[in-house]
XYZ file of C-alpha atoms in Angstrom:
687
model
C -5.773 -4.725 -27.677
C -7.350 -7.733 -25.916
C -9.403 -10.239 -27.871
C -12.832 -11.568 -26.937
C -13.766 -15.154 -26.127
C -17.145 -16.491 -27.237
C -19.037 -19.606 -26.242
C -22.272 -21.048 -25.056
C -23.878 -22.048 -21.780
C -26.890 -24.347 -21.634
C -30.098 -22.338 -21.125
C -27.978 -19.275 -20.416
C -27.296 -17.767 -23.811
C -24.311 -17.371 -26.084
C -21.859 -15.012 -24.447
C -18.713 -13.067 -25.196
C -16.135 -11.464 -22.960
C -12.543 -10.234 -22.874
C -9.585 -12.570 -22.531
C -8.100 -9.989 -20.175
C -8.828 -6.443 -19.041
C -6.765 -3.370 -18.260
C -8.111 -3.075 -14.722
C -6.243 -4.417 -11.741
C -9.137 -6.497 -10.427
C -9.528 -8.880 -13.359
C -12.429 -9.875 -15.609
C -15.788 -9.005 -14.051
C -19.272 -10.311 -14.774
C -20.086 -6.892 -16.220
C -17.307 -7.232 -18.796
C -19.327 -10.015 -20.465
C -22.151 -9.527 -22.958
C -24.810 -11.726 -24.552
C -25.072 -12.219 -28.306
C -28.148 -14.458 -28.320
C -30.689 -16.088 -26.010
C -31.446 -19.794 -25.589
C -28.979 -22.639 -25.328
C -25.546 -21.256 -26.088
C -23.291 -22.408 -28.922
C -19.970 -21.529 -30.476
C -20.448 -18.450 -32.682
C -18.391 -17.294 -35.638
C -16.942 -13.771 -35.722
C -16.322 -11.852 -38.932
C -12.490 -11.519 -39.162
C -12.807 -8.142 -40.914
C -15.460 -6.713 -38.564
C -15.422 -8.092 -35.020
C -18.779 -6.432 -34.281
C -20.535 -8.943 -36.568
C -21.119 -12.229 -34.742
C -23.008 -15.229 -36.128
C -24.847 -16.902 -33.237
C -27.366 -19.713 -33.025
C -29.724 -21.341 -30.629
C -30.467 -25.051 -30.646
C -31.631 -26.877 -33.777
C -29.796 -24.553 -36.152
C -31.630 -21.270 -35.518
C -29.026 -18.831 -36.832
C -28.815 -15.032 -36.475
C -26.351 -12.340 -37.475
C -25.767 -10.174 -34.423
C -24.482 -6.598 -34.591
C -22.674 -5.643 -31.384
C -22.915 -1.923 -32.173
C -26.678 -1.751 -32.621
C -27.611 -4.892 -30.676
C -29.783 -6.024 -33.605
C -30.298 -9.675 -34.539
C -31.135 -10.697 -38.115
C -32.542 -14.228 -38.449
C -30.625 -15.899 -41.313
C -31.265 -19.648 -41.054
C -31.224 -21.298 -44.526
C -34.694 -22.374 -45.627
C -35.852 -25.204 -47.932
C -37.498 -24.287 -51.207
C -41.181 -24.777 -51.922
C -42.107 -28.410 -51.854
C -39.007 -29.474 -49.889
C -39.213 -31.020 -46.449
C -37.896 -29.269 -43.354
C -34.150 -29.261 -42.777
C -32.561 -31.429 -40.081
C -30.152 -29.258 -38.129
C -28.022 -30.689 -35.368
C -28.441 -29.219 -31.874
C -24.969 -27.717 -32.433
C -25.143 -26.987 -36.156
C -21.665 -26.175 -37.550
C -20.992 -22.731 -39.012
C -17.852 -21.738 -40.894
C -16.580 -18.436 -42.277
C -14.452 -19.053 -45.346
C -10.818 -18.028 -44.969
C -10.891 -17.070 -48.680
C -13.760 -14.559 -48.412
C -15.118 -13.169 -45.121
C -18.565 -12.644 -46.684
C -18.819 -16.366 -47.512
C -20.462 -18.588 -44.922
C -20.946 -22.325 -44.814
C -23.680 -23.793 -42.634
C -25.055 -27.296 -42.408
C -28.249 -29.213 -41.781
C -28.307 -32.641 -43.419
C -26.810 -30.794 -46.370
C -24.199 -28.048 -46.725
C -25.351 -24.482 -47.407
C -23.315 -21.584 -48.770
C -23.882 -17.835 -48.546
C -21.803 -15.169 -50.281
C -23.541 -12.202 -48.669
C -23.089 -12.867 -44.947
C -26.235 -14.932 -44.671
C -28.709 -12.741 -46.537
C -29.232 -15.576 -49.036
C -28.262 -19.244 -49.167
C -27.613 -21.920 -51.764
C -27.323 -25.637 -50.975
C -24.039 -27.066 -52.266
C -24.774 -30.684 -51.404
C -27.563 -33.142 -51.061
C -28.266 -35.128 -47.922
C -24.797 -36.224 -46.741
C -26.121 -38.418 -43.934
C -27.367 -41.994 -44.250
C -30.890 -40.602 -44.000
C -32.022 -43.296 -41.617
C -35.242 -43.139 -39.618
C -34.034 -43.213 -36.041
C -37.355 -44.581 -34.789
C -36.523 -47.774 -36.685
C -32.989 -48.013 -35.299
C -32.214 -50.325 -32.352
C -31.207 -48.732 -29.049
C -29.903 -50.731 -26.091
C -30.264 -53.885 -28.147
C -33.820 -53.470 -29.495
C -36.306 -51.264 -31.326
C -38.647 -49.559 -28.855
C -42.307 -48.603 -28.890
C -43.227 -45.286 -30.457
C -44.567 -44.189 -27.083
C -41.066 -44.412 -25.611
C -39.865 -41.590 -27.874
C -42.023 -38.811 -26.439
C -39.103 -36.493 -25.554
C -37.374 -36.392 -28.962
C -38.468 -32.756 -29.248
C -35.833 -31.821 -26.669
C -33.075 -33.854 -28.305
C -30.798 -33.282 -31.248
C -32.128 -34.499 -34.578
C -30.461 -37.483 -36.226
C -28.839 -37.795 -39.613
C -27.260 -34.337 -39.463
C -23.949 -32.752 -40.328
C -21.933 -32.051 -37.186
C -18.653 -30.639 -38.503
C -17.416 -28.544 -41.438
C -13.962 -27.500 -42.582
C -12.508 -25.715 -45.597
C -8.853 -25.832 -46.574
C -7.235 -22.424 -46.096
C -4.887 -23.337 -48.958
C -7.362 -24.532 -51.607
C -10.592 -22.633 -52.113
C -13.567 -24.964 -52.404
C -11.874 -27.960 -50.762
C -14.511 -28.804 -48.155
C -15.000 -31.566 -45.609
C -18.240 -32.461 -43.829
C -18.868 -35.038 -41.103
C -22.145 -36.406 -39.743
C -23.555 -37.925 -36.585
C -24.212 -41.279 -38.287
C -20.810 -42.368 -39.550
C -20.175 -40.457 -42.778
C -17.474 -38.059 -43.972
C -17.696 -36.299 -47.316
C -15.049 -34.456 -49.342
C -15.422 -32.048 -52.236
C -12.626 -30.165 -53.989
C -14.857 -28.162 -56.326
C -16.962 -26.193 -53.865
C -19.696 -28.807 -53.618
C -20.366 -29.764 -57.212
C -19.118 -33.287 -56.514
C -18.823 -35.047 -53.147
C -16.991 -38.244 -52.253
C -18.214 -40.319 -49.294
C -16.051 -41.955 -46.601
C -17.978 -44.418 -44.449
C -15.292 -46.431 -42.674
C -12.309 -45.564 -40.511
C -9.771 -48.004 -39.015
C -10.685 -49.678 -35.690
C -13.922 -47.806 -35.000
C -17.529 -48.940 -35.549
C -19.215 -47.661 -38.702
C -21.820 -45.478 -37.005
C -19.273 -43.131 -35.442
C -20.135 -39.533 -34.508
C -17.874 -36.939 -36.160
C -16.863 -34.532 -33.405
C -14.436 -32.479 -35.482
C -12.836 -32.142 -38.904
C -9.870 -29.863 -39.559
C -8.194 -29.285 -42.899
C -4.436 -28.991 -42.440
C -3.150 -25.420 -42.301
C 0.118 -26.241 -44.059
C -0.563 -29.079 -46.525
C -3.506 -29.000 -48.921
C -3.832 -32.791 -49.028
C -3.843 -33.413 -45.274
C -6.926 -33.469 -43.082
C -7.689 -34.525 -39.488
C -10.887 -36.029 -38.126
C -12.009 -36.690 -34.555
C -14.779 -39.235 -34.035
C -16.300 -41.103 -31.110
C -18.655 -43.971 -30.440
C -19.384 -43.401 -26.758
C -23.135 -43.759 -27.300
C -22.439 -47.427 -28.036
C -20.262 -47.772 -24.945
C -16.903 -47.302 -26.684
C -15.001 -44.556 -24.843
C -11.733 -44.914 -26.784
C -10.017 -41.854 -28.278
C -10.224 -41.726 -32.078
C -8.130 -39.161 -33.950
C -7.183 -39.792 -37.590
C -5.012 -38.142 -40.213
C -5.260 -38.485 -43.971
C -2.557 -37.211 -46.306
C -4.562 -37.801 -49.494
C -7.777 -35.846 -48.837
C -9.513 -38.716 -47.104
C -8.422 -41.556 -49.408
C -6.731 -43.439 -46.569
C -6.544 -42.783 -42.846
C -4.020 -43.352 -40.055
C -5.022 -43.358 -36.406
C -2.773 -40.965 -34.442
C -4.420 -41.191 -31.019
C -2.833 -44.417 -29.772
C -0.702 -42.426 -27.329
C -3.748 -40.961 -25.565
C -5.091 -42.671 -22.431
C -7.913 -45.149 -22.816
C -11.464 -43.977 -22.073
C -10.537 -40.424 -23.137
C -13.202 -39.501 -25.673
C -11.744 -36.744 -27.882
C -13.918 -33.741 -28.672
C -11.790 -31.272 -30.580
C -8.469 -30.875 -32.446
C -6.556 -27.749 -33.437
C -3.264 -27.351 -35.279
C -0.563 -24.788 -34.676
C -0.392 -22.311 -37.577
C 3.422 -22.251 -37.445
C 4.591 -25.794 -36.612
C 2.596 -28.436 -38.545
C 3.220 -31.327 -36.146
C 2.157 -29.358 -33.053
C -1.427 -30.443 -32.365
C -3.778 -30.014 -29.414
C -6.814 -32.114 -28.540
C -9.556 -31.573 -25.983
C -10.716 -34.796 -24.331
C -13.178 -35.934 -21.695
C -10.534 -35.414 -19.014
C -8.209 -32.622 -20.154
C -6.092 -31.134 -22.931
C -3.196 -32.945 -24.591
C -0.571 -31.817 -27.084
C 1.874 -33.517 -29.416
C 4.965 -32.067 -31.070
C 5.421 -34.948 -33.511
C 2.055 -35.240 -35.201
C 0.586 -37.749 -32.776
C 3.453 -40.127 -32.061
C 3.468 -39.027 -28.426
C 0.843 -37.085 -26.480
C 1.457 -35.086 -23.287
C -1.211 -33.746 -20.953
C -1.251 -30.020 -20.219
C -1.857 -29.377 -16.534
C -0.934 -25.918 -15.260
C -3.877 -25.750 -12.889
C -6.576 -26.717 -15.391
C -9.356 -28.920 -13.995
C -9.807 -32.595 -14.848
C -13.029 -32.138 -16.780
C -14.284 -32.437 -20.373
C -12.718 -29.875 -22.689
C -15.362 -29.696 -25.400
C -13.831 -27.053 -27.633
C -10.436 -25.566 -28.460
C -9.379 -22.657 -30.623
C -6.050 -20.908 -31.201
C -5.923 -17.105 -31.062
C -3.184 -16.757 -33.660
C -2.135 -13.159 -32.944
C -1.369 -13.891 -29.300
C -0.496 -17.609 -29.686
C -3.064 -18.400 -26.992
C -4.827 -21.738 -26.655
C -8.430 -21.045 -25.617
C -10.502 -23.912 -24.245
C -14.165 -24.334 -23.317
C -14.969 -26.848 -20.589
C -18.189 -28.655 -19.777
C -19.320 -26.670 -16.762
C -16.132 -24.994 -15.540
C -15.862 -21.980 -17.807
C -13.165 -20.961 -20.250
C -9.482 -21.641 -19.705
C -6.666 -19.920 -21.585
C -3.066 -21.042 -21.957
C -1.363 -17.727 -22.667
C 1.353 -17.762 -25.334
C 1.983 -21.462 -25.862
C 4.684 -20.607 -28.472
C 7.473 -22.176 -26.326
C 5.940 -25.536 -27.237
C 7.055 -24.884 -30.817
C 10.634 -24.980 -29.617
C 10.368 -28.115 -27.505
C 12.316 -31.162 -28.656
C 13.732 -34.299 -27.054
C 17.239 -32.849 -27.444
C 16.233 -29.561 -25.842
C 14.693 -31.293 -22.830
C 18.076 -32.897 -22.119
C 19.629 -29.461 -21.555
C 20.032 -28.336 -17.958
C 17.885 -25.251 -18.521
C 16.227 -23.318 -21.344
C 14.989 -19.709 -21.383
C 12.410 -19.186 -24.133
C 11.792 -16.069 -26.248
C 9.706 -13.356 -24.587
C 6.754 -11.848 -26.465
C 6.303 -8.099 -26.767
C 4.902 -6.617 -23.578
C 2.203 -3.945 -23.262
C 3.249 -0.852 -21.286
C 0.405 0.648 -19.287
C -0.883 1.152 -15.763
C -3.774 -1.124 -14.736
C -6.899 0.845 -13.892
C -8.371 0.843 -10.386
C -11.873 0.348 -11.740
C -13.449 -0.759 -8.460
C -11.540 1.565 -6.173
C -8.090 1.909 -4.672
C -7.548 -1.623 -3.371
C -4.444 -3.010 -5.056
C -4.146 -6.244 -3.149
C -6.565 -8.360 -5.173
C -9.669 -7.450 -3.191
C -13.077 -6.576 -4.551
C -13.327 -3.085 -3.060
C -16.882 -2.327 -1.959
C -18.513 -4.829 -4.297
C -18.513 -7.714 -1.822
C -17.480 -11.318 -2.229
C -20.587 -12.147 -4.255
C -18.951 -10.415 -7.228
C -17.121 -12.974 -9.361
C -13.950 -11.904 -11.100
C -11.740 -14.126 -13.202
C -8.039 -13.333 -12.844
C -6.201 -11.503 -15.574
C -2.983 -13.011 -16.917
C 0.093 -11.801 -15.022
C 0.769 -8.136 -15.718
C 4.024 -7.241 -17.424
C 6.671 -9.267 -19.226
C 6.182 -13.009 -18.823
C 9.283 -15.216 -18.832
C 9.044 -18.929 -19.637
C 11.852 -21.298 -18.706
C 12.489 -25.009 -18.381
C 14.629 -26.845 -15.807
C 15.587 -30.431 -16.540
C 16.371 -31.484 -12.976
C 15.659 -28.455 -10.840
C 17.776 -27.538 -7.823
C 17.695 -29.108 -4.385
C 19.350 -28.471 -1.060
C 21.894 -30.930 0.272
C 19.279 -32.107 2.770
C 16.761 -32.795 -0.001
C 19.362 -34.632 -2.057
C 20.346 -36.784 0.933
C 16.745 -37.643 1.730
C 16.033 -38.609 -1.891
C 18.993 -40.996 -1.843
C 17.943 -42.380 1.534
C 14.363 -42.993 0.387
C 15.625 -45.206 -2.416
C 17.705 -47.206 0.072
C 14.783 -47.418 2.488
C 12.478 -48.671 -0.259
C 15.008 -51.382 -1.096
C 15.290 -52.319 2.585
C 18.940 -51.260 2.773
C 20.838 -49.289 5.417
C 20.874 -45.497 5.295
C 24.408 -44.480 6.318
C 25.047 -41.735 8.864
C 26.304 -38.660 6.925
C 28.556 -37.294 9.699
C 28.394 -34.122 11.771
C 30.275 -32.018 9.238
C 27.806 -32.876 6.478
C 24.860 -32.198 8.783
C 26.344 -28.841 9.707
C 26.742 -27.942 6.024
C 23.094 -28.829 5.490
C 22.094 -26.626 8.402
C 23.897 -23.492 7.216
C 23.383 -23.976 3.496
C 21.740 -21.128 1.598
C 18.694 -22.374 -0.284
C 19.189 -22.566 -4.072
C 17.422 -20.015 -6.224
C 16.667 -19.279 -9.861
C 17.348 -15.626 -10.691
C 16.076 -13.839 -13.786
C 17.961 -10.605 -14.436
C 16.261 -7.870 -16.453
C 18.538 -5.357 -18.162
C 17.830 -2.291 -20.262
C 19.204 -1.707 -23.743
C 22.430 -0.278 -22.308
C 22.981 -3.406 -20.219
C 22.106 -1.809 -16.880
C 20.371 -4.056 -14.376
C 16.736 -3.043 -13.940
C 15.378 -5.826 -11.761
C 16.119 -9.248 -10.285
C 13.178 -11.660 -10.264
C 13.309 -15.022 -8.511
C 11.460 -18.028 -9.907
C 10.591 -21.620 -8.979
C 13.476 -24.090 -8.748
C 11.616 -27.364 -9.348
C 12.100 -29.425 -12.513
C 9.738 -28.647 -15.392
C 8.316 -25.581 -17.147
C 7.761 -22.344 -15.245
C 6.487 -18.848 -15.855
C 7.455 -15.712 -13.945
C 6.292 -12.155 -14.636
C 8.205 -8.895 -14.294
C 5.789 -6.052 -13.477
C 7.758 -3.508 -15.589
C 8.999 -1.720 -12.483
C 12.280 -1.181 -10.734
C 12.541 -2.639 -7.237
C 11.218 -0.650 -4.297
C 13.874 1.223 -2.342
C 12.362 0.827 1.118
C 14.764 0.007 3.962
C 15.158 -3.422 5.519
C 13.042 -4.235 8.556
C 13.441 -7.206 10.894
C 9.759 -8.102 10.440
C 7.745 -7.929 7.214
C 6.034 -4.576 7.036
C 2.267 -4.348 7.109
C 0.946 -3.340 3.658
C 0.219 0.342 3.388
C -3.283 1.504 2.545
C -1.824 2.796 -0.716
C 0.990 0.581 -1.948
C 3.762 2.569 -3.635
C 5.593 0.292 -6.083
C 9.005 0.878 -7.596
C 9.467 3.275 -10.540
C 7.842 2.248 -13.826
C 10.409 1.407 -16.505
C 9.990 3.205 -19.804
C 9.036 1.531 -23.103
C 11.966 0.143 -25.049
C 14.075 -2.944 -25.606
C 15.080 -5.083 -22.644
C 16.709 -8.448 -22.095
C 16.341 -11.179 -19.520
C 18.880 -13.813 -18.519
C 18.458 -16.971 -16.468
C 20.869 -18.037 -13.731
C 20.989 -20.415 -10.787
C 22.386 -19.510 -7.369
C 23.675 -22.618 -5.627
C 25.849 -22.443 -2.504
C 25.960 -18.679 -2.976
C 27.464 -18.955 -6.466
C 25.551 -17.533 -9.441
C 25.833 -19.553 -12.682
C 24.349 -18.518 -16.031
C 21.931 -21.024 -17.561
C 22.105 -20.012 -21.197
C 21.991 -16.921 -23.406
C 19.657 -13.985 -22.655
C 16.447 -13.221 -24.536
C 15.561 -9.708 -25.686
C 12.024 -8.303 -25.806
C 10.223 -5.041 -26.437
C 7.959 -3.099 -24.086
C 5.390 -1.209 -26.164
C 2.865 1.481 -25.099
C -0.688 0.155 -25.057
C -2.446 3.463 -25.637
C -1.963 7.171 -26.095
C -2.618 9.443 -23.122
C -5.516 11.880 -23.137
C -3.038 14.749 -22.556
C 0.414 14.882 -24.083
C 2.545 15.120 -20.949
C 6.248 14.383 -20.729
C 8.145 11.857 -22.865
C 8.359 8.370 -21.278
C 12.096 8.729 -20.674
C 11.525 11.878 -18.658
C 8.737 10.210 -16.682
C 11.024 7.325 -15.728
C 13.953 9.655 -14.957
C 11.812 11.643 -12.503
C 10.529 8.428 -10.921
C 14.100 7.183 -10.446
C 15.064 10.547 -8.952
C 12.214 10.227 -6.457
C 13.218 6.639 -5.774
C 16.770 7.721 -4.896
C 15.399 10.396 -2.588
C 12.945 7.909 -1.065
C 15.812 5.492 -0.410
C 17.702 8.215 1.450
C 14.695 9.600 3.341
C 13.297 6.238 4.448
C 16.804 5.021 5.184
C 17.430 8.056 7.371
C 14.143 7.420 9.155
C 15.105 3.796 9.824
C 18.572 4.886 10.958
C 17.102 7.438 13.386
C 14.847 4.746 14.854
C 17.871 2.477 15.296
C 19.897 5.275 16.927
C 17.010 6.151 19.252
C 16.913 2.497 20.281
C 20.642 2.733 20.968
C 20.424 5.922 23.099
C 17.506 4.509 25.071
C 19.530 1.334 25.723
C 22.516 3.417 26.838
C 20.462 5.401 29.339
C 18.891 2.237 30.742
C 22.210 0.395 30.961
C 23.960 3.317 32.666
C 21.585 2.852 35.614
C 23.170 -0.598 36.139
C 26.762 0.635 35.982
C 29.150 2.785 38.039
C 29.994 5.051 35.092
C 29.906 8.863 35.421
C 26.413 10.337 35.036
C 27.657 12.855 32.490
C 27.508 9.956 29.991
C 23.749 9.826 30.600
C 23.501 13.559 29.853
C 25.441 13.168 26.599
C 23.229 10.253 25.504
C 20.126 12.292 26.318
C 21.372 15.310 24.348
C 21.999 13.097 21.298
C 18.551 11.596 21.751
C 16.892 15.026 21.771
C 18.654 16.004 18.523
C 17.514 12.717 16.950
C 13.935 13.348 18.032
C 14.085 16.797 16.466
C 15.444 15.359 13.210
C 12.741 12.674 13.252
C 10.066 15.343 13.526
C 11.555 17.314 10.635
C 11.650 14.133 8.602
C 8.293 12.572 9.459
C 6.226 15.266 11.174
C 4.736 15.670 14.624
C 2.722 12.535 15.338
C 0.816 14.116 18.229
C -0.239 17.171 16.199
C -1.304 14.873 13.336
C -3.793 13.126 15.604
C -5.518 16.485 16.108
C -5.264 17.492 12.404
C -2.949 20.350 13.362
C -0.023 19.377 11.190
C 2.260 22.384 11.639
C 5.460 22.573 9.574
C 5.422 20.333 6.481
C 7.855 17.418 7.015
C 10.269 16.215 4.361
C 8.393 12.915 3.966
C 5.213 14.798 3.039
C 7.049 16.808 0.391
C 8.310 13.547 -1.080
C 4.892 11.919 -0.744
C 3.241 14.658 -2.814
C 5.681 14.093 -5.665
C 5.337 10.303 -5.489
C 1.547 10.163 -5.113
C 1.202 12.634 -7.948
C 3.134 10.508 -10.415
C 3.298 6.801 -9.480
C -0.078 5.931 -11.025
C 0.384 7.987 -14.154
C 2.583 8.093 -17.231
C 1.810 11.801 -17.715
C 4.951 12.928 -15.940
C 5.677 15.466 -13.187
C 3.759 18.716 -12.992
C 5.289 21.975 -11.726
C 3.888 21.169 -8.279
C 5.501 17.722 -8.253
C 8.879 19.106 -9.284
C 8.760 21.849 -6.665
C 7.807 19.374 -3.910
C 10.777 17.201 -4.857
C 13.126 20.205 -4.875
C 12.029 21.292 -1.382
C 12.394 17.754 -0.076
C 15.882 17.418 -1.547
C 17.009 20.777 -0.164
C 15.672 20.202 3.347
C 16.962 16.643 3.465
C 20.464 17.774 2.524
C 20.593 19.929 5.674
C 19.078 17.192 7.843
C 21.514 14.642 6.438
C 24.511 16.775 7.505
C 23.243 16.950 11.094
C 22.525 13.233 11.149
C 25.950 12.504 9.723
C 27.557 14.583 12.498
C 25.856 12.348 15.059
C 26.791 9.150 13.252
C 30.373 10.100 12.415
C 31.383 11.987 15.553
C 29.007 12.303 18.516
C 27.951 8.676 18.921
C 31.366 7.093 18.158
C 32.910 9.335 20.863
C 30.195 8.351 23.340
C 30.677 4.640 22.522
C 34.408 4.868 23.167
C 33.815 6.545 26.539
C 31.214 3.899 27.460
C 33.768 1.174 26.738
C 36.418 3.006 28.749
C 34.014 3.314 31.682
C 33.239 -0.411 31.588
C 29.569 0.027 30.703
C 27.984 -3.272 29.579
C 27.469 -3.720 25.855
C 24.634 -1.831 24.142
C 23.440 -1.882 20.503
C 25.736 -0.083 18.082
C 28.977 -0.787 19.948
C 31.624 -3.206 18.786
C 32.118 -6.567 20.426
C 34.790 -6.289 23.147
C 38.130 -7.465 21.799
C 37.136 -6.992 18.133
C 37.883 -3.304 17.837
């Protein structure tokens, strides 16, 4: 279900690896594989057979790689008898036709075509470059001695085709760009080519970094060029709406000194374009009128290549030296408009979500660690697991203190007085509840499944729901230490859900627009049939209810034991009758007995002599047996839950007797005897 990313590393092969994995640890080194040795390059993958990958090493050495067998077939086009050797660029462009997956286009100084996946080739053009002798060309202001060119062997050849594109709408409409300032167009598959040698505002010897035929309009084409080798670092992106007859520069909104390397177009919204530059990735929603930089944690570094994974709506980027970066599901950018950004908040559609349990491939550590592999093991993070919610806040939400300080900073900057707000306003700031953004997940029947809080700052945000109900553990005054095995809340079943966006300000919850519905879909079939998903979730919710009661009772017993201990200690500092001490002690002994029934004998456990099975262990067996599986409860799990429920019902009645009768009576008598306050008793005068 997860696609592969391919790309090249200098001197370290052409490699492929998954965009995400189904294990909890992330994407490991071992998840990657090599398609070809040498300097790495961008391969092409057969869209009808993803095991067939066309890979190359420098200077156009092309192979067809079979991932199943591991075999490599050398398929570089060869000149005929009597012809000179081909000039392939270091990064020779390869293209699989969108009209026929068996048709390949490849380029040296001329364009080659194969209709049998590279077994044979036919040139469909002549030399499309200027054909200049680079040894006669000036460099740094002069022509140099032949002896100064000794290392040309390790450089790219000159007068080569660097970019190819075919219109997905018109078969045979091809574009080719070179490294020496030429673009050629043919609309008859190569029988006739038309040359373009000048573009507005750039020197004639430009280098064509990219050409892309428009995905929506047969007459539109985009070209990215640069002239940085002559010292011009300006961004040059052009659009033609008449197949290269005339060109308009659309990169004026990009920062200066941002050489552009690559352009891709959204397959749904024609005016949504992305470019990779020397310092980042930019997008435009209006065809180049305005460009906006994508940040989101990406490094400021050259982004040399971009591609859109159309099934997932992912933008995949290759950087110069910092690996691959993926913007998961950029489809909200299709919805963005100036009018929309003026709204207070926007919740975007949610894509279908895979339903599965991440595998513990490296062991049972669920806290992001590397198990026993050590820190030398590199693992790239997976995307957030579960349903991912994207929302936009125009202004964000601030506390009264933050709002006051913002206003004061403006006055301070202007050299004006900052007025004293008054004690009442300061008090309101002190006791104010911090604002929050709350995403509410509901099932198809409208029942609340989970509340998820998100960032409150202005801008775009993403928050993931892990497809589980909330944990039902009791409140503790201090954050609990993570258990060796973390038991999450029950896993929700596949189906249709909805999410709504709201803001909580001053304790008041306000909706921020209509909800969005989404589907949760099983990723895979189980090895064994098991129970239906609805039954699995129903049993998990049953255990969760029991866990809430059992852990709550345990916390309550601890609180009551604290109370009885405080009573006994306080009685020593009072003149009350000693029979109150005896009553407190008797209650304490009953509580200790109930605690042992609930949680077991701690002393015996230390000696591995457990004795009677406590209720918590019965519950633990049912939970441990099912929480990391979608198989459903076995007979053993059901029986453990039944025993736990039965024994807890009896324990609950005894605990209720203490809470409803024994302790209230003791508290009243303590008050009557003038015993100082202890936990659990009411404040004097507030009875």
